[in-house]
mmCIF file of C-alpha atoms in Angstrom:
data_model
loop_
_atom_site.group_PDB
_atom_site.id
_atom_site.type_symbol
_atom_site.label_atom_id
_atom_site.label_comp_id
_atom_site.label_asym_id
_atom_site.label_seq_id
_atom_site.Cartn_x
_atom_site.Cartn_y
_atom_site.Cartn_z
ATOM 1 C CA UNK A 1 9.547 -22.662 5.468
ATOM 2 C CA UNK A 2 6.392 -20.856 6.534
ATOM 3 C CA UNK A 3 6.961 -17.285 7.663
ATOM 4 C CA UNK A 4 3.310 -16.279 7.657
ATOM 5 C CA UNK A 5 3.315 -15.558 11.381
ATOM 6 C CA UNK A 6 6.256 -13.147 11.208
ATOM 7 C CA UNK A 7 6.032 -11.720 7.700
ATOM 8 C CA UNK A 8 4.092 -8.646 8.849
ATOM 9 C CA UNK A 9 3.882 -7.000 12.244
ATOM 10 C CA UNK A 10 0.251 -6.842 13.313
ATOM 11 C CA UNK A 11 0.431 -3.146 14.250
ATOM 12 C CA UNK A 12 2.218 -2.076 11.057
ATOM 13 C CA UNK A 13 0.383 -0.401 8.177
ATOM 14 C CA UNK A 14 0.567 -3.517 6.010
ATOM 15 C CA UNK A 15 -0.298 -5.763 8.941
ATOM 16 C CA UNK A 16 -3.449 -3.787 9.664
ATOM 17 C CA UNK A 17 -4.438 -3.803 5.998
ATOM 18 C CA UNK A 18 -3.956 -7.563 5.934
ATOM 19 C CA UNK A 19 -6.228 -8.011 8.955
ATOM 20 C CA UNK A 20 -9.035 -6.223 7.094
ATOM 21 C CA UNK A 21 -9.165 -9.012 4.491
ATOM 22 C CA UNK A 22 -11.176 -11.683 6.252
ATOM 23 C CA UNK A 23 -12.853 -13.437 3.323
ATOM 24 C CA UNK A 24 -11.053 -15.605 0.753
ATOM 25 C CA UNK A 25 -10.792 -14.514 -2.890
ATOM 26 C CA UNK A 26 -10.055 -16.433 -6.040
ATOM 27 C CA UNK A 27 -7.524 -13.727 -6.982
ATOM 28 C CA UNK A 28 -5.895 -10.924 -5.009
ATOM 29 C CA UNK A 29 -3.935 -8.273 -6.913
ATOM 30 C CA UNK A 30 -1.175 -6.657 -4.858
ATOM 31 C CA UNK A 31 -0.771 -3.441 -6.843
ATOM 32 C CA UNK A 32 2.191 -1.057 -6.570
ATOM 33 C CA UNK A 33 3.447 -3.906 -4.420
ATOM 34 C CA UNK A 34 7.068 -2.794 -3.842
ATOM 35 C CA UNK A 35 8.566 -5.697 -1.847
ATOM 36 C CA UNK A 36 5.347 -7.714 -2.090
ATOM 37 C CA UNK A 37 5.118 -8.383 1.648
ATOM 38 C CA UNK A 38 1.378 -7.843 1.900
ATOM 39 C CA UNK A 39 0.595 -10.100 -1.052
ATOM 40 C CA UNK A 40 2.976 -12.794 0.177
ATOM 41 C CA UNK A 41 1.428 -12.780 3.631
ATOM 42 C CA UNK A 42 -2.093 -13.044 2.196
ATOM 43 C CA UNK A 43 -0.911 -15.880 -0.055
ATOM 44 C CA UNK A 44 0.588 -17.802 2.868
ATOM 45 C CA UNK A 45 -2.543 -17.249 4.945
ATOM 46 C CA UNK A 46 -4.675 -18.740 2.155
ATOM 47 C CA UNK A 47 -6.682 -15.565 1.607
ATOM 48 C CA UNK A 48 -6.538 -16.172 -2.155
ATOM 49 C CA UNK A 49 -6.222 -19.020 -4.604
ATOM 50 C CA UNK A 50 -3.769 -16.848 -6.534
ATOM 51 C CA UNK A 51 -1.947 -13.583 -5.828
ATOM 52 C CA UNK A 52 -0.798 -11.347 -8.675
ATOM 53 C CA UNK A 53 1.900 -8.776 -7.938
ATOM 54 C CA UNK A 54 2.001 -5.628 -10.098
ATOM 55 C CA UNK A 55 4.547 -2.799 -10.134
ATOM 56 C CA UNK A 56 6.491 -0.809 -12.728
ATOM 57 C CA UNK A 57 9.962 -1.073 -11.125
ATOM 58 C CA UNK A 58 11.736 -3.795 -13.076
ATOM 59 C CA UNK A 59 14.619 -4.478 -10.672
ATOM 60 C CA UNK A 60 12.273 -4.651 -7.710
ATOM 61 C CA UNK A 61 9.984 -7.084 -9.495
ATOM 62 C CA UNK A 62 12.899 -9.298 -10.527
ATOM 63 C CA UNK A 63 13.988 -9.426 -6.891
ATOM 64 C CA UNK A 64 10.427 -10.155 -5.776
ATOM 65 C CA UNK A 65 10.109 -13.044 -8.221
ATOM 66 C CA UNK A 66 13.265 -14.620 -6.808
ATOM 67 C CA UNK A 67 11.949 -14.208 -3.264
ATOM 68 C CA UNK A 68 8.609 -15.735 -4.196
ATOM 69 C CA UNK A 69 10.300 -18.684 -5.889
ATOM 70 C CA UNK A 70 12.162 -19.429 -2.661
ATOM 71 C CA UNK A 71 9.499 -18.712 -0.040
ATOM 72 C CA UNK A 72 6.327 -19.585 -1.974
ATOM 73 C CA UNK A 73 7.202 -22.588 -4.172
ATOM 74 C CA UNK A 74 4.876 -23.043 -7.120
ATOM 75 C CA UNK A 75 3.957 -26.574 -6.136
ATOM 76 C CA UNK A 76 2.336 -25.090 -2.998
ATOM 77 C CA UNK A 77 1.236 -21.595 -4.048
ATOM 78 C CA UNK A 78 -0.149 -19.910 -7.149
ATOM 79 C CA UNK A 79 1.264 -16.469 -7.968
ATOM 80 C CA UNK A 80 2.319 -14.256 -10.854
ATOM 81 C CA UNK A 81 4.512 -11.169 -11.176
ATOM 82 C CA UNK A 82 3.741 -8.418 -13.693
ATOM 83 C CA UNK A 83 6.147 -5.550 -14.337
ATOM 84 C CA UNK A 84 3.480 -3.302 -15.781
ATOM 85 C CA UNK A 85 1.630 -0.026 -15.325
ATOM 86 C CA UNK A 86 -1.593 -0.909 -13.537
ATOM 87 C CA UNK A 87 -3.531 1.285 -15.974
ATOM 88 C CA UNK A 88 -2.554 -1.151 -18.752
ATOM 89 C CA UNK A 89 -3.866 -4.233 -16.970
ATOM 90 C CA UNK A 90 -6.787 -6.002 -18.627
ATOM 91 C CA UNK A 91 -8.866 -7.425 -15.811
ATOM 92 C CA UNK A 92 -9.848 -11.059 -16.427
ATOM 93 C CA UNK A 93 -13.455 -12.129 -16.081
ATOM 94 C CA UNK A 94 -13.083 -14.104 -12.874
ATOM 95 C CA UNK A 95 -15.192 -14.199 -9.752
ATOM 96 C CA UNK A 96 -14.068 -12.885 -6.395
ATOM 97 C CA UNK A 97 -11.197 -10.506 -7.165
ATOM 98 C CA UNK A 98 -9.641 -8.023 -4.752
ATOM 99 C CA UNK A 99 -7.355 -5.198 -5.874
ATOM 100 C CA UNK A 100 -5.123 -3.757 -3.152
ATOM 101 C CA UNK A 101 -3.818 -0.274 -4.007
ATOM 102 C CA UNK A 102 -1.500 1.127 -1.343
ATOM 103 C CA UNK A 103 1.415 3.513 -1.122
ATOM 104 C CA UNK A 104 0.376 5.909 -3.897
ATOM 105 C CA UNK A 105 -1.218 9.355 -3.837
ATOM 106 C CA UNK A 106 -4.927 9.965 -4.214
ATOM 107 C CA UNK A 107 -4.702 11.140 -7.829
ATOM 108 C CA UNK A 108 -2.927 7.965 -8.921
ATOM 109 C CA UNK A 109 -5.209 5.755 -6.817
ATOM 110 C CA UNK A 110 -8.257 7.283 -8.513
ATOM 111 C CA UNK A 111 -6.685 6.789 -11.953
ATOM 112 C CA UNK A 112 -6.112 3.109 -11.126
ATOM 113 C CA UNK A 113 -9.664 2.641 -9.856
ATOM 114 C CA UNK A 114 -11.064 4.262 -12.995
ATOM 115 C CA UNK A 115 -8.921 2.223 -15.399
ATOM 116 C CA UNK A 116 -9.629 -1.100 -13.679
ATOM 117 C CA UNK A 117 -13.375 -0.464 -13.577
ATOM 118 C CA UNK A 118 -13.314 0.569 -17.251
ATOM 119 C CA UNK A 119 -11.392 -2.597 -18.137
ATOM 120 C CA UNK A 120 -14.022 -4.827 -16.553
ATOM 121 C CA UNK A 121 -17.328 -2.937 -16.375
ATOM 122 C CA UNK A 122 -19.408 -6.071 -15.797
ATOM 123 C CA UNK A 123 -16.957 -7.891 -13.500
ATOM 124 C CA UNK A 124 -17.348 -7.680 -9.730
ATOM 125 C CA UNK A 125 -14.243 -6.114 -8.174
ATOM 126 C CA UNK A 126 -13.449 -5.368 -4.545
ATOM 127 C CA UNK A 127 -10.883 -2.732 -3.593
ATOM 128 C CA UNK A 128 -8.719 -2.193 -0.533
ATOM 129 C CA UNK A 129 -7.291 1.316 -0.858
ATOM 130 C CA UNK A 130 -4.669 2.952 1.333
ATOM 131 C CA UNK A 131 -3.452 6.132 -0.366
ATOM 132 C CA UNK A 132 -0.853 8.349 1.264
ATOM 133 C CA UNK A 133 -3.170 11.376 1.263
ATOM 134 C CA UNK A 134 -6.384 12.714 -0.272
ATOM 135 C CA UNK A 135 -8.778 10.123 1.130
ATOM 136 C CA UNK A 136 -11.743 12.471 0.727
ATOM 137 C CA UNK A 137 -11.345 12.530 -3.063
ATOM 138 C CA UNK A 138 -10.714 8.762 -3.177
ATOM 139 C CA UNK A 139 -13.961 8.178 -1.309
ATOM 140 C CA UNK A 140 -15.833 10.570 -3.613
ATOM 141 C CA UNK A 141 -14.592 8.568 -6.600
ATOM 142 C CA UNK A 142 -15.687 5.264 -5.061
ATOM 143 C CA UNK A 143 -19.112 6.694 -4.216
ATOM 144 C CA UNK A 144 -19.613 7.875 -7.798
ATOM 145 C CA UNK A 145 -18.803 4.397 -9.084
ATOM 146 C CA UNK A 146 -21.397 2.777 -6.854
ATOM 147 C CA UNK A 147 -19.140 1.074 -4.319
ATOM 148 C CA UNK A 148 -20.260 0.274 -0.790
ATOM 149 C CA UNK A 149 -18.247 -0.003 2.391
ATOM 150 C CA UNK A 150 -17.000 -3.357 3.688
ATOM 151 C CA UNK A 151 -14.671 -1.841 6.276
ATOM 152 C CA UNK A 152 -12.449 1.107 7.082
ATOM 153 C CA UNK A 153 -9.683 1.858 9.544
ATOM 154 C CA UNK A 154 -7.454 4.715 10.638
ATOM 155 C CA UNK A 155 -3.849 3.525 10.627
ATOM 156 C CA UNK A 156 -0.981 5.296 12.415
ATOM 157 C CA UNK A 157 2.604 4.434 11.513
ATOM 158 C CA UNK A 158 5.857 6.407 11.785
ATOM 159 C CA UNK A 159 4.012 9.596 12.759
ATOM 160 C CA UNK A 160 1.855 9.403 9.643
ATOM 161 C CA UNK A 161 -1.836 8.629 9.365
ATOM 162 C CA UNK A 162 -3.452 6.499 6.684
ATOM 163 C CA UNK A 163 -6.944 5.240 5.975
ATOM 164 C CA UNK A 164 -7.645 1.688 4.949
ATOM 165 C CA UNK A 165 -10.798 1.742 2.807
ATOM 166 C CA UNK A 166 -12.273 -1.659 1.904
ATOM 167 C CA UNK A 167 -15.144 -1.554 -0.609
ATOM 168 C CA UNK A 168 -17.331 -3.697 -2.819
ATOM 169 C CA UNK A 169 -20.378 -3.107 -4.989
ATOM 170 C CA UNK A 170 -22.115 -5.952 -3.151
ATOM 171 C CA UNK A 171 -21.504 -4.592 0.357
ATOM 172 C CA UNK A 172 -24.359 -2.890 2.176
ATOM 173 C CA UNK A 173 -22.813 0.031 4.079
ATOM 174 C CA UNK A 174 -22.875 3.499 2.573
ATOM 175 C CA UNK A 175 -19.489 5.145 2.008
ATOM 176 C CA UNK A 176 -19.188 8.516 3.744
ATOM 177 C CA UNK A 177 -16.686 10.884 2.164
ATOM 178 C CA UNK A 178 -15.220 11.810 5.566
ATOM 179 C CA UNK A 179 -15.258 8.267 6.911
ATOM 180 C CA UNK A 180 -17.826 6.915 9.360
ATOM 181 C CA UNK A 181 -17.269 3.693 11.296
ATOM 182 C CA UNK A 182 -13.482 4.167 11.482
ATOM 183 C CA UNK A 183 -13.675 7.045 13.980
ATOM 184 C CA UNK A 184 -13.188 6.425 17.709
ATOM 185 C CA UNK A 185 -13.504 9.848 19.292
ATOM 186 C CA UNK A 186 -12.174 8.610 22.623
ATOM 187 C CA UNK A 187 -8.835 7.786 20.934
ATOM 188 C CA UNK A 188 -6.340 10.700 21.087
ATOM 189 C CA UNK A 189 -4.751 9.531 17.826
ATOM 190 C CA UNK A 190 -8.083 9.831 16.044
ATOM 191 C CA UNK A 191 -8.593 13.290 17.505
ATOM 192 C CA UNK A 192 -5.146 14.307 16.270
ATOM 193 C CA UNK A 193 -5.861 12.884 12.843
ATOM 194 C CA UNK A 194 -9.082 14.893 12.593
ATOM 195 C CA UNK A 195 -7.179 18.031 13.576
ATOM 196 C CA UNK A 196 -4.536 17.382 10.921
ATOM 197 C CA UNK A 197 -7.059 16.729 8.154
ATOM 198 C CA UNK A 198 -9.210 19.744 8.955
ATOM 199 C CA UNK A 199 -6.146 21.951 9.353
ATOM 200 C CA UNK A 200 -4.928 20.851 5.926
ATOM 201 C CA UNK A 201 -8.204 21.700 4.204
ATOM 202 C CA UNK A 202 -8.632 24.945 6.119
ATOM 203 C CA UNK A 203 -5.241 26.024 4.807
ATOM 204 C CA UNK A 204 -6.166 25.036 1.247
ATOM 205 C CA UNK A 205 -9.497 26.833 1.569
ATOM 206 C CA UNK A 206 -7.648 30.126 1.913
ATOM 207 C CA UNK A 207 -6.672 29.927 -1.768
ATOM 208 C CA UNK A 208 -9.438 27.654 -3.056
ATOM 209 C CA UNK A 209 -12.531 28.262 -0.913
ATOM 210 C CA UNK A 210 -15.051 27.012 -3.489
ATOM 211 C CA UNK A 211 -13.422 23.581 -3.628
ATOM 212 C CA UNK A 212 -12.144 23.177 -0.085
ATOM 213 C CA UNK A 213 -14.526 24.984 2.257
ATOM 214 C CA UNK A 214 -17.303 22.395 1.700
ATOM 215 C CA UNK A 215 -14.776 19.687 2.622
ATOM 216 C CA UNK A 216 -13.947 21.523 5.853
ATOM 217 C CA UNK A 217 -17.643 21.743 6.643
ATOM 218 C CA UNK A 218 -18.097 18.024 5.970
ATOM 219 C CA UNK A 219 -15.403 17.135 8.500
ATOM 220 C CA UNK A 220 -16.755 19.631 11.014
ATOM 221 C CA UNK A 221 -20.207 18.005 10.867
ATOM 222 C CA UNK A 222 -18.620 14.819 12.189
ATOM 223 C CA UNK A 223 -18.371 16.518 15.557
ATOM 224 C CA UNK A 224 -21.887 17.921 15.820
ATOM 225 C CA UNK A 225 -23.154 14.919 17.779
ATOM 226 C CA UNK A 226 -19.916 14.335 19.721
ATOM 227 C CA UNK A 227 -19.863 15.877 23.167
ATOM 228 C CA UNK A 228 -16.593 14.435 24.501
ATOM 229 C CA UNK A 229 -14.214 15.699 21.855
#
């Protein structure tokens, strides 16, 4: 039974993240995977030779393994399930690996990026990050580690905004800490998102101006060349 066409709604957060992955990988790691829907959909769509699911919730991972056994039989698909803290993962030396980190805060996402890069300093890794907040600091971390932009997208779901940030050290586009190609200033949702982000950092700047006021200024410079906003 192939449910690849209905596993994810195209306009959902996970569906939009899935659509950003257009090239095939030898291995895709679905990290903090919860129900594993994104990894399963990518597996069924042949975006990877193997998908590895990682999360720390034992009961959830046991349930996921049963689901995978039924919907992705091992004679047709290659997958593994690890009930493990992502920071303890030793990255294998394999070509063409993508780590998807979604559904966690910025601090944890940065910790995961740091630990994975430290585990495999000479191995080429791509990341698709979708943290629940703090994208500015996530981008700063990726910039410091020498990553380049493959793609980015503003995602709106259930009255919450997210950023999908797709990076590689072999990509050619510079990462901008406020985002660059994802913005469509004619879109009211994007305008609202900008207002929310800047409002958040303006509020934080009242108690931490040294740290946060430069961030406010960075977002405000996005509008200097925009006349219709």
